[in-house]
């Protein structure tokens, strides 16, 4: 759900312009950024039991995507944002980072632990929308379109003349990037 996370960042940017779009996009993907080195070192593997492709494997992101791990990562990102852009930005950034876990909860199969390392051996969480490609794509498309339209509307409303043309151009570039992210997600489902 890379595109859906990015769509959420675009929507949030329309409401909180003091946080740069790059920071919001990084924030929506921060759990995956932490996951990558853990995956590459074998600490958080992916089992390709259900085939290859995005959403097909069972992900053992027992640290980066545990509920407590997500809360810790979101809190650290919020502290950084608070120092960089102010108190409101800290709260918003924490929420944006944590939104990754909530969206993953909707799409992942039951592979999200409550505690790092699945300490306590609690039941794993995940509502499994990835089981239905149509549902997954629909959810992502909805988040992406709403986020992009919020961003576009906000960009155009605040500008006039030459700045309006620049805002429209940058919105078109963002739309193309979001479209490519969605296409990448869709093609990896099959």
Tab-separated table of C-alpha atoms in Angstrom:
chain	number	residue	atom	x	y	z
A	1	UNK	CA	0.000	0.000	0.000
A	2	UNK	CA	2.788	2.433	-0.855
A	3	UNK	CA	0.547	4.671	-2.948
A	4	UNK	CA	-2.128	4.837	-0.261
A	5	UNK	CA	0.424	5.975	2.313
A	6	UNK	CA	1.633	8.695	-0.084
A	7	UNK	CA	-1.944	9.789	-0.794
A	8	UNK	CA	-2.476	10.252	2.920
A	9	UNK	CA	0.661	12.429	3.081
A	10	UNK	CA	-0.660	14.655	0.284
A	11	UNK	CA	-3.982	15.070	2.080
A	12	UNK	CA	-2.317	15.940	5.383
A	13	UNK	CA	-0.088	18.483	3.629
A	14	UNK	CA	-3.204	20.339	2.516
A	15	UNK	CA	-4.153	20.870	6.167
A	16	UNK	CA	-0.692	21.319	7.715
A	17	UNK	CA	1.434	23.319	5.250
A	18	UNK	CA	4.206	23.976	7.782
A	19	UNK	CA	5.417	20.394	7.367
A	20	UNK	CA	7.190	19.838	4.037
A	21	UNK	CA	5.604	17.287	1.717
A	22	UNK	CA	8.841	15.267	1.596
A	23	UNK	CA	8.756	14.917	5.393
A	24	UNK	CA	5.138	13.751	5.381
A	25	UNK	CA	5.863	11.226	2.615
A	26	UNK	CA	8.882	9.937	4.507
A	27	UNK	CA	6.771	9.816	7.653
A	28	UNK	CA	4.103	7.671	6.025
A	29	UNK	CA	6.811	5.201	4.982
A	30	UNK	CA	9.007	5.411	8.088
A	31	UNK	CA	8.023	1.973	9.400
A	32	UNK	CA	9.076	0.487	6.044
A	33	UNK	CA	12.296	2.528	6.082
A	34	UNK	CA	13.116	0.946	9.455
A	35	UNK	CA	12.025	-2.456	8.085
A	36	UNK	CA	14.483	-2.441	5.136
A	37	UNK	CA	17.760	-2.839	7.074
A	38	UNK	CA	16.091	-5.355	9.386
A	39	UNK	CA	14.930	-7.314	6.329
A	40	UNK	CA	18.346	-7.127	4.645
A	41	UNK	CA	20.040	-8.477	7.770
A	42	UNK	CA	17.501	-11.307	8.114
A	43	UNK	CA	16.015	-10.017	11.359
A	44	UNK	CA	12.604	-9.400	9.733
A	45	UNK	CA	12.122	-11.926	6.884
A	46	UNK	CA	9.309	-12.359	4.359
A	47	UNK	CA	7.958	-15.840	3.639
A	48	UNK	CA	6.795	-16.119	0.029
A	49	UNK	CA	4.290	-18.852	0.920
A	50	UNK	CA	1.528	-17.303	-1.152
A	51	UNK	CA	3.620	-16.397	-4.207
A	52	UNK	CA	5.847	-13.477	-5.024
A	53	UNK	CA	4.713	-9.877	-5.237
A	54	UNK	CA	3.500	-7.126	-2.996
A	55	UNK	CA	1.043	-8.390	-0.426
A	56	UNK	CA	1.641	-12.039	-1.275
A	57	UNK	CA	4.167	-12.927	1.404
A	58	UNK	CA	3.830	-13.328	5.124
A	59	UNK	CA	5.878	-10.499	6.599
A	60	UNK	CA	7.672	-11.071	9.883
A	61	UNK	CA	8.203	-7.393	10.735
A	62	UNK	CA	8.174	-8.220	14.405
A	63	UNK	CA	9.998	-5.061	15.443
A	64	UNK	CA	9.341	-2.291	12.899
A	65	UNK	CA	5.644	-3.133	12.485
A	66	UNK	CA	4.709	-4.245	15.981
A	67	UNK	CA	2.139	-1.986	17.623
A	68	UNK	CA	4.603	-0.895	20.303
A	69	UNK	CA	7.394	-0.501	17.736
A	70	UNK	CA	5.138	1.713	15.598
A	71	UNK	CA	4.250	3.837	18.630
A	72	UNK	CA	7.937	4.279	19.508
A	73	UNK	CA	8.948	5.161	15.928
A	74	UNK	CA	5.977	7.563	15.619
A	75	UNK	CA	6.886	9.230	18.928
A	76	UNK	CA	10.525	9.731	17.886
A	77	UNK	CA	9.443	11.177	14.529
A	78	UNK	CA	7.025	13.474	16.362
A	79	UNK	CA	9.794	14.747	18.635
A	80	UNK	CA	11.951	15.516	15.598
A	81	UNK	CA	9.073	17.292	13.827
A	82	UNK	CA	8.264	19.290	16.941
A	83	UNK	CA	11.812	20.624	17.071
A	84	UNK	CA	11.880	21.302	13.326
A	85	UNK	CA	8.400	22.762	12.697
A	86	UNK	CA	6.658	23.327	16.048
A	87	UNK	CA	4.340	21.574	18.494
A	88	UNK	CA	1.413	21.017	16.135
A	89	UNK	CA	3.774	19.512	13.557
A	90	UNK	CA	5.077	17.070	16.167
A	91	UNK	CA	1.604	15.739	16.892
A	92	UNK	CA	0.711	15.585	13.190
A	93	UNK	CA	3.943	13.798	12.263
A	94	UNK	CA	3.448	11.236	15.030
A	95	UNK	CA	-0.051	10.616	13.709
A	96	UNK	CA	1.142	10.337	10.108
A	97	UNK	CA	3.835	7.819	11.037
A	98	UNK	CA	1.391	5.785	13.109
A	99	UNK	CA	-1.162	5.877	10.269
A	100	UNK	CA	1.154	3.474	8.431
A	101	UNK	CA	0.457	0.819	11.055
A	102	UNK	CA	-3.294	1.450	10.920
A	103	UNK	CA	-3.404	1.156	7.126
A	104	UNK	CA	-1.232	-1.956	7.292
A	105	UNK	CA	-3.632	-3.408	9.857
A	106	UNK	CA	-6.387	-3.140	7.240
A	107	UNK	CA	-4.447	-4.818	4.414
A	108	UNK	CA	-1.991	-7.242	6.026
A	109	UNK	CA	-2.819	-10.827	6.735
A	110	UNK	CA	-2.471	-11.660	10.433
A	111	UNK	CA	1.250	-10.885	10.675
A	112	UNK	CA	1.410	-7.719	12.825
A	113	UNK	CA	2.475	-8.347	16.447
A	114	UNK	CA	1.510	-6.236	19.433
A	115	UNK	CA	4.978	-6.228	20.999
A	116	UNK	CA	8.444	-6.215	19.407
A	117	UNK	CA	9.674	-9.715	18.624
A	118	UNK	CA	6.116	-10.900	19.291
A	119	UNK	CA	7.088	-10.993	22.938
A	120	UNK	CA	4.336	-12.661	24.935
A	121	UNK	CA	3.271	-14.669	21.889
A	122	UNK	CA	-0.008	-12.758	21.518
A	123	UNK	CA	-2.215	-13.308	18.471
A	124	UNK	CA	-0.964	-11.521	15.368
A	125	UNK	CA	-3.161	-8.828	13.852
A	126	UNK	CA	-4.266	-8.027	10.298
A	127	UNK	CA	-7.646	-7.758	8.603
A	128	UNK	CA	-6.362	-9.216	5.329
A	129	UNK	CA	-7.664	-6.896	2.603
A	130	UNK	CA	-4.736	-8.123	0.483
A	131	UNK	CA	-6.673	-11.361	0.010
A	132	UNK	CA	-8.860	-9.426	-2.433
A	133	UNK	CA	-6.877	-7.584	-5.097
A	134	UNK	CA	-9.945	-5.531	-6.011
A	135	UNK	CA	-10.525	-4.414	-2.428
A	136	UNK	CA	-6.833	-3.573	-1.960
A	137	UNK	CA	-6.662	-1.551	-5.157
A	138	UNK	CA	-9.955	0.181	-4.386
A	139	UNK	CA	-8.827	1.204	-0.907
A	140	UNK	CA	-5.547	2.516	-2.217
A	141	UNK	CA	-7.140	4.371	-5.093
A	142	UNK	CA	-9.665	6.001	-2.764
A	143	UNK	CA	-6.993	7.212	-0.329
A	144	UNK	CA	-4.785	8.369	-3.178
A	145	UNK	CA	-7.482	10.314	-5.036
A	146	UNK	CA	-8.880	11.974	-1.904
A	147	UNK	CA	-5.386	12.951	-0.722
A	148	UNK	CA	-4.386	14.304	-4.127
A	149	UNK	CA	-7.611	16.297	-4.538
A	150	UNK	CA	-7.181	17.798	-1.063
A	151	UNK	CA	-3.607	18.765	-1.942
A	152	UNK	CA	-4.601	20.215	-5.320
A	153	UNK	CA	-7.489	22.225	-3.876
A	154	UNK	CA	-5.323	23.607	-1.089
A	155	UNK	CA	-2.490	24.506	-3.470
A	156	UNK	CA	-4.731	26.339	-5.917
A	157	UNK	CA	-6.790	28.121	-3.255
A	158	UNK	CA	-3.784	29.788	-1.654
A	159	UNK	CA	-2.187	31.175	-4.787
A	160	UNK	CA	-2.898	33.550	-7.635
A	161	UNK	CA	-1.341	34.510	-10.989
A	162	UNK	CA	2.094	33.057	-11.698
A	163	UNK	CA	2.230	31.290	-8.342
A	164	UNK	CA	-1.047	29.550	-9.233
A	165	UNK	CA	0.556	28.152	-12.405
A	166	UNK	CA	3.508	26.920	-10.371
A	167	UNK	CA	1.145	25.321	-7.826
A	168	UNK	CA	-0.776	23.630	-10.642
A	169	UNK	CA	2.465	22.381	-12.230
A	170	UNK	CA	3.763	20.977	-8.956
A	171	UNK	CA	0.377	19.339	-8.317
A	172	UNK	CA	0.505	17.695	-11.742
A	173	UNK	CA	3.995	16.359	-10.999
A	174	UNK	CA	2.758	15.029	-7.648
A	175	UNK	CA	-0.242	13.440	-9.379
A	176	UNK	CA	2.034	11.691	-11.872
A	177	UNK	CA	4.261	10.408	-9.058
A	178	UNK	CA	1.253	9.140	-7.114
A	179	UNK	CA	-0.061	7.499	-10.285
A	180	UNK	CA	3.240	5.679	-10.805
A	181	UNK	CA	3.222	4.535	-7.182
A	182	UNK	CA	-0.294	3.147	-7.654
A	183	UNK	CA	0.650	1.397	-10.900
A	184	UNK	CA	3.642	-0.157	-9.149
A	185	UNK	CA	1.405	-1.418	-6.346
A	186	UNK	CA	-1.188	-2.785	-8.778
A	187	UNK	CA	1.317	-4.599	-10.996
A	188	UNK	CA	2.980	-6.175	-7.970
A	189	UNK	CA	-0.336	-7.695	-6.869
A	190	UNK	CA	-0.446	-9.954	-9.904
